[in-house]
């Protein structure tokens, strides 16, 4: 059996110090329609932290190896893989397995890497830009002229969502974040119209002031409990709240649901990793349509907070846990410098 190096967890679950590179991991076997990709770089996501701790329910098709987004070159193909061929530069989204030298991934979830996009940038695109696209269009039903509120504006998904909404014609884009530095970044670097520090400001009150009491038409919320009542308070009539995650917890107590009725609000939760292949393929195509041209010409930017060598995976996870990052955290493998 062919082996490779891949990030593993001592004991199966644990804190960041339990991560190590296992040089006896099996190279994944291909199924029909899959590519074997030699990984040059992979992106970190909060689901990786939860999975490492044993707190993330994996879809049945996911391997135990962490990581859902990557960039690299096609090493091998199996069956009908469309226009992909060996040695193609690609990036993509997988159900898991990206923290490794090789990953098996369905061709429907891969994208040809433009030469204008670096390996590091490409590894930071799939999860967050697909999630942002899903939240805005598929679930949020975004249309030009809408007023949009993006929570965790300096996160990977937030950075993508702010830029996409502005690029697609939002009337105004507002953000929240947990520091004035992050608010400044969102306004000055991403083009948000205004931002509010949820630790020092009541963002619902500030949103209502900024919109002359109209509220916002679409809210993208990965925070959950602490923000939910304020979301309801500052949503506009016929507005939508898209719940992506529950970083502050799942239980919102003593919520006034009256405005949900009177404002005719639509509240919808959504996930990505557990979705079937065709759903994810449609989102991939939407990213290629809505985001990739802007990323190539520079009008949309992939912000990378820090790049780690994958042998420093413990430090990379600790950095994500610190909540100090603004943009993607990327790890590069030993194949990164190969031409």
PDB file of N, CA and C in Angstrom, residues 146-245:
ATOM      1  N   UNK A 146     -30.145  45.775  -2.141  1.00  0.00           N
ATOM      2  CA  UNK A 146     -30.398  45.354  -0.766  1.00  0.00           C
ATOM      3  C   UNK A 146     -29.395  45.990   0.207  1.00  0.00           C
ATOM      4  N   UNK A 147     -29.833  46.172   1.446  1.00  0.00           N
ATOM      5  CA  UNK A 147     -28.946  46.555   2.547  1.00  0.00           C
ATOM      6  C   UNK A 147     -28.590  45.269   3.292  1.00  0.00           C
ATOM      7  N   UNK A 148     -27.288  45.043   3.498  1.00  0.00           N
ATOM      8  CA  UNK A 148     -26.803  43.766   4.012  1.00  0.00           C
ATOM      9  C   UNK A 148     -25.975  43.985   5.271  1.00  0.00           C
ATOM     10  N   UNK A 149     -26.142  43.090   6.246  1.00  0.00           N
ATOM     11  CA  UNK A 149     -25.324  43.076   7.463  1.00  0.00           C
ATOM     12  C   UNK A 149     -24.572  41.759   7.515  1.00  0.00           C
ATOM     13  N   UNK A 150     -23.252  41.835   7.639  1.00  0.00           N
ATOM     14  CA  UNK A 150     -22.395  40.659   7.711  1.00  0.00           C
ATOM     15  C   UNK A 150     -21.735  40.629   9.090  1.00  0.00           C
ATOM     16  N   UNK A 151     -22.044  39.624   9.891  1.00  0.00           N
ATOM     17  CA  UNK A 151     -21.367  39.460  11.173  1.00  0.00           C
ATOM     18  C   UNK A 151     -20.008  38.791  10.967  1.00  0.00           C
ATOM     19  N   UNK A 152     -19.097  39.009  11.927  1.00  0.00           N
ATOM     20  CA  UNK A 152     -17.726  38.489  11.815  1.00  0.00           C
ATOM     21  C   UNK A 152     -17.125  38.930  10.490  1.00  0.00           C
ATOM     22  N   UNK A 153     -17.183  40.241  10.261  1.00  0.00           N
ATOM     23  CA  UNK A 153     -16.788  40.787   8.962  1.00  0.00           C
ATOM     24  C   UNK A 153     -15.348  40.546   8.581  1.00  0.00           C
ATOM     25  N   UNK A 154     -14.465  40.358   9.565  1.00  0.00           N
ATOM     26  CA  UNK A 154     -13.048  40.140   9.261  1.00  0.00           C
ATOM     27  C   UNK A 154     -12.688  38.667   9.187  1.00  0.00           C
ATOM     28  N   UNK A 155     -13.685  37.792   9.318  1.00  0.00           N
ATOM     29  CA  UNK A 155     -13.442  36.357   9.147  1.00  0.00           C
ATOM     30  C   UNK A 155     -13.310  36.037   7.663  1.00  0.00           C
ATOM     31  N   UNK A 156     -12.921  34.809   7.364  1.00  0.00           N
ATOM     32  CA  UNK A 156     -12.785  34.429   5.957  1.00  0.00           C
ATOM     33  C   UNK A 156     -14.076  34.583   5.187  1.00  0.00           C
ATOM     34  N   UNK A 157     -15.169  34.050   5.723  1.00  0.00           N
ATOM     35  CA  UNK A 157     -16.458  34.162   5.046  1.00  0.00           C
ATOM     36  C   UNK A 157     -16.910  35.618   5.008  1.00  0.00           C
ATOM     37  N   UNK A 158     -16.703  36.341   6.091  1.00  0.00           N
ATOM     38  CA  UNK A 158     -17.090  37.742   6.138  1.00  0.00           C
ATOM     39  C   UNK A 158     -16.387  38.568   5.081  1.00  0.00           C
ATOM     40  N   UNK A 159     -15.092  38.370   4.945  1.00  0.00           N
ATOM     41  CA  UNK A 159     -14.310  39.103   3.952  1.00  0.00           C
ATOM     42  C   UNK A 159     -14.844  38.851   2.541  1.00  0.00           C
ATOM     43  N   UNK A 160     -15.146  37.596   2.249  1.00  0.00           N
ATOM     44  CA  UNK A 160     -15.696  37.265   0.929  1.00  0.00           C
ATOM     45  C   UNK A 160     -17.085  37.850   0.753  1.00  0.00           C
ATOM     46  N   UNK A 161     -17.939  37.727   1.769  1.00  0.00           N
ATOM     47  CA  UNK A 161     -19.331  38.172   1.650  1.00  0.00           C
ATOM     48  C   UNK A 161     -19.427  39.686   1.493  1.00  0.00           C
ATOM     49  N   UNK A 162     -18.629  40.445   2.238  1.00  0.00           N
ATOM     50  CA  UNK A 162     -18.657  41.900   2.123  1.00  0.00           C
ATOM     51  C   UNK A 162     -18.304  42.317   0.701  1.00  0.00           C
ATOM     52  N   UNK A 163     -17.224  41.741   0.174  1.00  0.00           N
ATOM     53  CA  UNK A 163     -16.784  42.123  -1.173  1.00  0.00           C
ATOM     54  C   UNK A 163     -17.791  41.698  -2.237  1.00  0.00           C
ATOM     55  N   UNK A 164     -18.325  40.491  -2.106  1.00  0.00           N
ATOM     56  CA  UNK A 164     -19.288  40.020  -3.097  1.00  0.00           C
ATOM     57  C   UNK A 164     -20.547  40.874  -3.109  1.00  0.00           C
ATOM     58  N   UNK A 165     -21.049  41.221  -1.918  1.00  0.00           N
ATOM     59  CA  UNK A 165     -22.259  42.029  -1.845  1.00  0.00           C
ATOM     60  C   UNK A 165     -22.034  43.415  -2.448  1.00  0.00           C
ATOM     61  N   UNK A 166     -20.905  44.032  -2.124  1.00  0.00           N
ATOM     62  CA  UNK A 166     -20.593  45.348  -2.707  1.00  0.00           C
ATOM     63  C   UNK A 166     -20.439  45.237  -4.221  1.00  0.00           C
ATOM     64  N   UNK A 167     -19.713  44.225  -4.656  1.00  0.00           N
ATOM     65  CA  UNK A 167     -19.426  44.032  -6.072  1.00  0.00           C
ATOM     66  C   UNK A 167     -20.707  43.797  -6.877  1.00  0.00           C
ATOM     67  N   UNK A 168     -21.698  43.158  -6.224  1.00  0.00           N
ATOM     68  CA  UNK A 168     -22.942  42.793  -6.913  1.00  0.00           C
ATOM     69  C   UNK A 168     -24.031  43.842  -6.778  1.00  0.00           C
ATOM     70  N   UNK A 169     -23.715  44.977  -6.167  1.00  0.00           N
ATOM     71  CA  UNK A 169     -24.659  46.082  -6.187  1.00  0.00           C
ATOM     72  C   UNK A 169     -25.499  46.292  -4.949  1.00  0.00           C
ATOM     73  N   UNK A 170     -25.013  45.879  -3.782  1.00  0.00           N
ATOM     74  CA  UNK A 170     -25.742  46.160  -2.547  1.00  0.00           C
ATOM     75  C   UNK A 170     -25.842  47.665  -2.331  1.00  0.00           C
ATOM     76  N   UNK A 171     -26.979  48.116  -1.796  1.00  0.00           N
ATOM     77  CA  UNK A 171     -27.134  49.539  -1.500  1.00  0.00           C
ATOM     78  C   UNK A 171     -26.204  49.952  -0.367  1.00  0.00           C
ATOM     79  N   UNK A 172     -26.021  49.063   0.604  1.00  0.00           N
ATOM     80  CA  UNK A 172     -25.107  49.312   1.714  1.00  0.00           C
ATOM     81  C   UNK A 172     -24.729  47.975   2.329  1.00  0.00           C
ATOM     82  N   UNK A 173     -23.483  47.891   2.793  1.00  0.00           N
ATOM     83  CA  UNK A 173     -23.019  46.693   3.490  1.00  0.00           C
ATOM     84  C   UNK A 173     -22.451  47.126   4.840  1.00  0.00           C
ATOM     85  N   UNK A 174     -23.006  46.559   5.904  1.00  0.00           N
ATOM     86  CA  UNK A 174     -22.552  46.837   7.268  1.00  0.00           C
ATOM     87  C   UNK A 174     -21.920  45.575   7.832  1.00  0.00           C
ATOM     88  N   UNK A 175     -21.017  45.756   8.797  1.00  0.00           N
ATOM     89  CA  UNK A 175     -20.368  44.614   9.425  1.00  0.00           C
ATOM     90  C   UNK A 175     -20.346  44.790  10.938  1.00  0.00           C
ATOM     91  N   UNK A 176     -20.187  43.669  11.627  1.00  0.00           N
ATOM     92  CA  UNK A 176     -19.813  43.703  13.036  1.00  0.00           C
ATOM     93  C   UNK A 176     -18.525  42.913  13.189  1.00  0.00           C
ATOM     94  N   UNK A 177     -17.777  43.242  14.238  1.00  0.00           N
ATOM     95  CA  UNK A 177     -16.559  42.515  14.585  1.00  0.00           C
ATOM     96  C   UNK A 177     -16.251  42.825  16.045  1.00  0.00           C
ATOM     97  N   UNK A 178     -15.274  42.122  16.600  1.00  0.00           N
ATOM     98  CA  UNK A 178     -14.992  42.244  18.018  1.00  0.00           C
ATOM     99  C   UNK A 178     -13.880  43.188  18.388  1.00  0.00           C
ATOM    100  N   UNK A 179     -13.371  43.970  17.433  1.00  0.00           N
ATOM    101  CA  UNK A 179     -12.340  44.958  17.753  1.00  0.00           C
ATOM    102  C   UNK A 179     -12.426  46.124  16.780  1.00  0.00           C
ATOM    103  N   UNK A 180     -11.986  47.292  17.233  1.00  0.00           N
ATOM    104  CA  UNK A 180     -11.982  48.469  16.363  1.00  0.00           C
ATOM    105  C   UNK A 180     -11.027  48.273  15.194  1.00  0.00           C
ATOM    106  N   UNK A 181      -9.947  47.522  15.428  1.00  0.00           N
ATOM    107  CA  UNK A 181      -8.986  47.257  14.354  1.00  0.00           C
ATOM    108  C   UNK A 181      -9.644  46.467  13.221  1.00  0.00           C
ATOM    109  N   UNK A 182     -10.449  45.483  13.595  1.00  0.00           N
ATOM    110  CA  UNK A 182     -11.129  44.682  12.578  1.00  0.00           C
ATOM    111  C   UNK A 182     -12.195  45.498  11.849  1.00  0.00           C
ATOM    112  N   UNK A 183     -12.874  46.379  12.580  1.00  0.00           N
ATOM    113  CA  UNK A 183     -13.858  47.258  11.940  1.00  0.00           C
ATOM    114  C   UNK A 183     -13.165  48.159  10.912  1.00  0.00           C
ATOM    115  N   UNK A 184     -12.041  48.714  11.297  1.00  0.00           N
ATOM    116  CA  UNK A 184     -11.284  49.580  10.385  1.00  0.00           C
ATOM    117  C   UNK A 184     -10.869  48.819   9.131  1.00  0.00           C
ATOM    118  N   UNK A 185     -10.428  47.592   9.313  1.00  0.00           N
ATOM    119  CA  UNK A 185     -10.050  46.749   8.176  1.00  0.00           C
ATOM    120  C   UNK A 185     -11.229  46.543   7.230  1.00  0.00           C
ATOM    121  N   UNK A 186     -12.388  46.242   7.788  1.00  0.00           N
ATOM    122  CA  UNK A 186     -13.569  45.973   6.957  1.00  0.00           C
ATOM    123  C   UNK A 186     -14.000  47.197   6.154  1.00  0.00           C
ATOM    124  N   UNK A 187     -13.906  48.364   6.768  1.00  0.00           N
ATOM    125  CA  UNK A 187     -14.322  49.592   6.100  1.00  0.00           C
ATOM    126  C   UNK A 187     -13.274  50.047   5.087  1.00  0.00           C
ATOM    127  N   UNK A 188     -12.014  50.085   5.522  1.00  0.00           N
ATOM    128  CA  UNK A 188     -10.964  50.649   4.664  1.00  0.00           C
ATOM    129  C   UNK A 188     -10.459  49.684   3.601  1.00  0.00           C
ATOM    130  N   UNK A 189     -10.409  48.393   3.928  1.00  0.00           N
ATOM    131  CA  UNK A 189      -9.853  47.422   2.978  1.00  0.00           C
ATOM    132  C   UNK A 189     -10.920  46.688   2.163  1.00  0.00           C
ATOM    133  N   UNK A 190     -12.086  46.470   2.758  1.00  0.00           N
ATOM    134  CA  UNK A 190     -13.119  45.688   2.066  1.00  0.00           C
ATOM    135  C   UNK A 190     -14.198  46.558   1.440  1.00  0.00           C
ATOM    136  N   UNK A 191     -14.325  47.801   1.915  1.00  0.00           N
ATOM    137  CA  UNK A 191     -15.339  48.684   1.349  1.00  0.00           C
ATOM    138  C   UNK A 191     -16.669  48.671   2.054  1.00  0.00           C
ATOM    139  N   UNK A 192     -16.723  48.097   3.274  1.00  0.00           N
ATOM    140  CA  UNK A 192     -17.976  48.144   4.037  1.00  0.00           C
ATOM    141  C   UNK A 192     -18.354  49.599   4.293  1.00  0.00           C
ATOM    142  N   UNK A 193     -19.651  49.882   4.294  1.00  0.00           N
ATOM    143  CA  UNK A 193     -20.109  51.254   4.491  1.00  0.00           C
ATOM    144  C   UNK A 193     -19.948  51.707   5.937  1.00  0.00           C
ATOM    145  N   UNK A 194     -20.076  50.796   6.875  1.00  0.00           N
ATOM    146  CA  UNK A 194     -19.868  51.102   8.289  1.00  0.00           C
ATOM    147  C   UNK A 194     -19.719  49.792   9.042  1.00  0.00           C
ATOM    148  N   UNK A 195     -19.096  49.872  10.214  1.00  0.00           N
ATOM    149  CA  UNK A 195     -18.922  48.683  11.033  1.00  0.00           C
ATOM    150  C   UNK A 195     -19.136  49.012  12.495  1.00  0.00           C
ATOM    151  N   UNK A 196     -19.513  48.003  13.263  1.00  0.00           N
ATOM    152  CA  UNK A 196     -19.841  48.218  14.673  1.00  0.00           C
ATOM    153  C   UNK A 196     -19.172  47.140  15.520  1.00  0.00           C
ATOM    154  N   UNK A 197     -18.525  47.582  16.583  1.00  0.00           N
ATOM    155  CA  UNK A 197     -17.867  46.697  17.527  1.00  0.00           C
ATOM    156  C   UNK A 197     -18.924  46.162  18.484  1.00  0.00           C
ATOM    157  N   UNK A 198     -19.275  44.893  18.345  1.00  0.00           N
ATOM    158  CA  UNK A 198     -20.374  44.338  19.141  1.00  0.00           C
ATOM    159  C   UNK A 198     -20.048  44.289  20.642  1.00  0.00           C
ATOM    160  N   UNK A 199     -18.766  44.442  20.986  1.00  0.00           N
ATOM    161  CA  UNK A 199     -18.382  44.428  22.398  1.00  0.00           C
ATOM    162  C   UNK A 199     -18.634  45.767  23.071  1.00  0.00           C
ATOM    163  N   UNK A 200     -18.659  46.831  22.286  1.00  0.00           N
ATOM    164  CA  UNK A 200     -18.819  48.173  22.857  1.00  0.00           C
ATOM    165  C   UNK A 200     -20.038  48.919  22.334  1.00  0.00           C
ATOM    166  N   UNK A 201     -20.705  48.364  21.328  1.00  0.00           N
ATOM    167  CA  UNK A 201     -21.862  49.033  20.728  1.00  0.00           C
ATOM    168  C   UNK A 201     -23.028  48.061  20.591  1.00  0.00           C
ATOM    169  N   UNK A 202     -24.242  48.603  20.670  1.00  0.00           N
ATOM    170  CA  UNK A 202     -25.433  47.819  20.342  1.00  0.00           C
ATOM    171  C   UNK A 202     -25.624  47.925  18.838  1.00  0.00           C
ATOM    172  N   UNK A 203     -25.205  46.884  18.112  1.00  0.00           N
ATOM    173  CA  UNK A 203     -25.198  47.001  16.654  1.00  0.00           C
ATOM    174  C   UNK A 203     -26.595  47.172  16.081  1.00  0.00           C
ATOM    175  N   UNK A 204     -27.610  46.626  16.736  1.00  0.00           N
ATOM    176  CA  UNK A 204     -28.977  46.776  16.230  1.00  0.00           C
ATOM    177  C   UNK A 204     -29.396  48.240  16.251  1.00  0.00           C
ATOM    178  N   UNK A 205     -29.107  48.929  17.348  1.00  0.00           N
ATOM    179  CA  UNK A 205     -29.435  50.351  17.440  1.00  0.00           C
ATOM    180  C   UNK A 205     -28.662  51.160  16.409  1.00  0.00           C
ATOM    181  N   UNK A 206     -27.392  50.816  16.217  1.00  0.00           N
ATOM    182  CA  UNK A 206     -26.565  51.547  15.250  1.00  0.00           C
ATOM    183  C   UNK A 206     -27.047  51.309  13.818  1.00  0.00           C
ATOM    184  N   UNK A 207     -27.453  50.088  13.524  1.00  0.00           N
ATOM    185  CA  UNK A 207     -27.978  49.778  12.186  1.00  0.00           C
ATOM    186  C   UNK A 207     -29.246  50.581  11.919  1.00  0.00           C
ATOM    187  N   UNK A 208     -30.120  50.652  12.894  1.00  0.00           N
ATOM    188  CA  UNK A 208     -31.370  51.387  12.698  1.00  0.00           C
ATOM    189  C   UNK A 208     -31.100  52.874  12.483  1.00  0.00           C
ATOM    190  N   UNK A 209     -30.118  53.421  13.181  1.00  0.00           N
ATOM    191  CA  UNK A 209     -29.739  54.821  12.956  1.00  0.00           C
ATOM    192  C   UNK A 209     -29.194  55.005  11.542  1.00  0.00           C
ATOM    193  N   UNK A 210     -28.324  54.096  11.140  1.00  0.00           N
ATOM    194  CA  UNK A 210     -27.664  54.217   9.836  1.00  0.00           C
ATOM    195  C   UNK A 210     -28.637  54.066   8.677  1.00  0.00           C
ATOM    196  N   UNK A 211     -29.730  53.349   8.902  1.00  0.00           N
ATOM    197  CA  UNK A 211     -30.692  53.081   7.821  1.00  0.00           C
ATOM    198  C   UNK A 211     -31.980  53.888   7.968  1.00  0.00           C
ATOM    199  N   UNK A 212     -31.959  54.904   8.832  1.00  0.00           N
ATOM    200  CA  UNK A 212     -33.150  55.732   9.084  1.00  0.00           C
ATOM    201  C   UNK A 212     -34.335  54.855   9.482  1.00  0.00           C
ATOM    202  N   UNK A 213     -34.048  53.900  10.373  1.00  0.00           N
ATOM    203  CA  UNK A 213     -35.047  52.984  10.949  1.00  0.00           C
ATOM    204  C   UNK A 213     -35.658  52.000   9.942  1.00  0.00           C
ATOM    205  N   UNK A 214     -35.034  51.873   8.788  1.00  0.00           N
ATOM    206  CA  UNK A 214     -35.525  50.894   7.804  1.00  0.00           C
ATOM    207  C   UNK A 214     -35.020  49.485   8.113  1.00  0.00           C
ATOM    208  N   UNK A 215     -33.824  49.377   8.662  1.00  0.00           N
ATOM    209  CA  UNK A 215     -33.223  48.077   8.913  1.00  0.00           C
ATOM    210  C   UNK A 215     -32.523  47.517   7.692  1.00  0.00           C
ATOM    211  N   UNK A 216     -32.033  46.307   7.829  1.00  0.00           N
ATOM    212  CA  UNK A 216     -31.298  45.658   6.730  1.00  0.00           C
ATOM    213  C   UNK A 216     -32.128  44.515   6.149  1.00  0.00           C
ATOM    214  N   UNK A 217     -31.962  44.313   4.845  1.00  0.00           N
ATOM    215  CA  UNK A 217     -32.756  43.317   4.134  1.00  0.00           C
ATOM    216  C   UNK A 217     -32.219  41.895   4.294  1.00  0.00           C
ATOM    217  N   UNK A 218     -30.916  41.776   4.528  1.00  0.00           N
ATOM    218  CA  UNK A 218     -30.292  40.459   4.602  1.00  0.00           C
ATOM    219  C   UNK A 218     -29.197  40.491   5.660  1.00  0.00           C
ATOM    220  N   UNK A 219     -29.243  39.513   6.566  1.00  0.00           N
ATOM    221  CA  UNK A 219     -28.238  39.379   7.621  1.00  0.00           C
ATOM    222  C   UNK A 219     -27.577  38.010   7.482  1.00  0.00           C
ATOM    223  N   UNK A 220     -26.257  37.993   7.446  1.00  0.00           N
ATOM    224  CA  UNK A 220     -25.494  36.744   7.414  1.00  0.00           C
ATOM    225  C   UNK A 220     -24.840  36.580   8.775  1.00  0.00           C
ATOM    226  N   UNK A 221     -25.261  35.537   9.524  1.00  0.00           N
ATOM    227  CA  UNK A 221     -24.888  35.415  10.927  1.00  0.00           C
ATOM    228  C   UNK A 221     -24.251  34.058  11.247  1.00  0.00           C
ATOM    229  N   UNK A 222     -22.921  34.029  11.479  1.00  0.00           N
ATOM    230  CA  UNK A 222     -22.284  32.806  11.952  1.00  0.00           C
ATOM    231  C   UNK A 222     -22.120  32.776  13.470  1.00  0.00           C
ATOM    232  N   UNK A 223     -22.654  33.787  14.168  1.00  0.00           N
ATOM    233  CA  UNK A 223     -22.390  33.948  15.603  1.00  0.00           C
ATOM    234  C   UNK A 223     -23.446  33.258  16.463  1.00  0.00           C
ATOM    235  N   UNK A 224     -24.726  33.475  16.130  1.00  0.00           N
ATOM    236  CA  UNK A 224     -25.767  32.769  16.855  1.00  0.00           C
ATOM    237  C   UNK A 224     -26.295  33.484  18.075  1.00  0.00           C
ATOM    238  N   UNK A 225     -26.267  32.822  19.208  1.00  0.00           N
ATOM    239  CA  UNK A 225     -26.950  33.217  20.436  1.00  0.00           C
ATOM    240  C   UNK A 225     -26.874  34.701  20.778  1.00  0.00           C
ATOM    241  N   UNK A 226     -25.676  35.244  20.881  1.00  0.00           N
ATOM    242  CA  UNK A 226     -25.526  36.616  21.369  1.00  0.00           C
ATOM    243  C   UNK A 226     -26.061  37.653  20.396  1.00  0.00           C
ATOM    244  N   UNK A 227     -26.181  37.293  19.146  1.00  0.00           N
ATOM    245  CA  UNK A 227     -26.584  38.256  18.123  1.00  0.00           C
ATOM    246  C   UNK A 227     -28.035  38.096  17.668  1.00  0.00           C
ATOM    247  N   UNK A 228     -28.670  36.984  18.022  1.00  0.00           N
ATOM    248  CA  UNK A 228     -29.937  36.623  17.398  1.00  0.00           C
ATOM    249  C   UNK A 228     -31.056  37.637  17.654  1.00  0.00           C
ATOM    250  N   UNK A 229     -31.230  38.055  18.901  1.00  0.00           N
ATOM    251  CA  UNK A 229     -32.287  39.027  19.187  1.00  0.00           C
ATOM    252  C   UNK A 229     -32.040  40.349  18.470  1.00  0.00           C
ATOM    253  N   UNK A 230     -30.798  40.781  18.448  1.00  0.00           N
ATOM    254  CA  UNK A 230     -30.468  42.034  17.763  1.00  0.00           C
ATOM    255  C   UNK A 230     -30.663  41.901  16.253  1.00  0.00           C
ATOM    256  N   UNK A 231     -30.403  40.701  15.720  1.00  0.00           N
ATOM    257  CA  UNK A 231     -30.694  40.459  14.303  1.00  0.00           C
ATOM    258  C   UNK A 231     -32.172  40.726  14.011  1.00  0.00           C
ATOM    259  N   UNK A 232     -33.021  40.159  14.838  1.00  0.00           N
ATOM    260  CA  UNK A 232     -34.466  40.350  14.673  1.00  0.00           C
ATOM    261  C   UNK A 232     -34.822  41.825  14.792  1.00  0.00           C
ATOM    262  N   UNK A 233     -34.173  42.507  15.729  1.00  0.00           N
ATOM    263  CA  UNK A 233     -34.487  43.916  15.979  1.00  0.00           C
ATOM    264  C   UNK A 233     -34.121  44.825  14.800  1.00  0.00           C
ATOM    265  N   UNK A 234     -33.032  44.505  14.105  1.00  0.00           N
ATOM    266  CA  UNK A 234     -32.577  45.421  13.045  1.00  0.00           C
ATOM    267  C   UNK A 234     -32.876  44.919  11.645  1.00  0.00           C
ATOM    268  N   UNK A 235     -33.577  43.794  11.531  1.00  0.00           N
ATOM    269  CA  UNK A 235     -33.973  43.307  10.212  1.00  0.00           C
ATOM    270  C   UNK A 235     -35.111  44.160   9.658  1.00  0.00           C
ATOM    271  N   UNK A 236     -35.096  44.387   8.370  1.00  0.00           N
ATOM    272  CA  UNK A 236     -36.151  45.153   7.710  1.00  0.00           C
ATOM    273  C   UNK A 236     -37.380  44.279   7.474  1.00  0.00           C
ATOM    274  N   UNK A 237     -38.499  44.902   7.168  1.00  0.00           N
ATOM    275  CA  UNK A 237     -39.694  44.157   6.806  1.00  0.00           C
ATOM    276  C   UNK A 237     -39.400  43.268   5.590  1.00  0.00           C
ATOM    277  N   UNK A 238     -39.854  42.036   5.653  1.00  0.00           N
ATOM    278  CA  UNK A 238     -39.590  41.026   4.626  1.00  0.00           C
ATOM    279  C   UNK A 238     -38.112  40.691   4.507  1.00  0.00           C
ATOM    280  N   UNK A 239     -37.360  40.941   5.587  1.00  0.00           N
ATOM    281  CA  UNK A 239     -35.937  40.643   5.582  1.00  0.00           C
ATOM    282  C   UNK A 239     -35.646  39.178   5.834  1.00  0.00           C
ATOM    283  N   UNK A 240     -34.374  38.820   5.648  1.00  0.00           N
ATOM    284  CA  UNK A 240     -33.939  37.429   5.835  1.00  0.00           C
ATOM    285  C   UNK A 240     -32.718  37.393   6.741  1.00  0.00           C
ATOM    286  N   UNK A 241     -32.688  36.387   7.617  1.00  0.00           N
ATOM    287  CA  UNK A 241     -31.534  36.129   8.482  1.00  0.00           C
ATOM    288  C   UNK A 241     -31.013  34.739   8.134  1.00  0.00           C
ATOM    289  N   UNK A 242     -29.776  34.683   7.663  1.00  0.00           N
ATOM    290  CA  UNK A 242     -29.164  33.417   7.283  1.00  0.00           C
ATOM    291  C   UNK A 242     -28.208  33.005   8.400  1.00  0.00           C
ATOM    292  N   UNK A 243     -28.493  31.892   9.059  1.00  0.00           N
ATOM    293  CA  UNK A 243     -27.687  31.406  10.176  1.00  0.00           C
ATOM    294  C   UNK A 243     -26.688  30.379   9.648  1.00  0.00           C
ATOM    295  N   UNK A 244     -25.391  30.744   9.724  1.00  0.00           N
ATOM    296  CA  UNK A 244     -24.340  29.881   9.198  1.00  0.00           C
ATOM    297  C   UNK A 244     -23.681  29.018  10.263  1.00  0.00           C
ATOM    298  N   UNK A 245     -23.658  29.507  11.499  1.00  0.00           N
ATOM    299  CA  UNK A 245     -22.979  28.787  12.577  1.00  0.00           C
ATOM    300  C   UNK A 245     -23.478  29.333  13.904  1.00  0.00           C
TER     301      UNK A 245
END
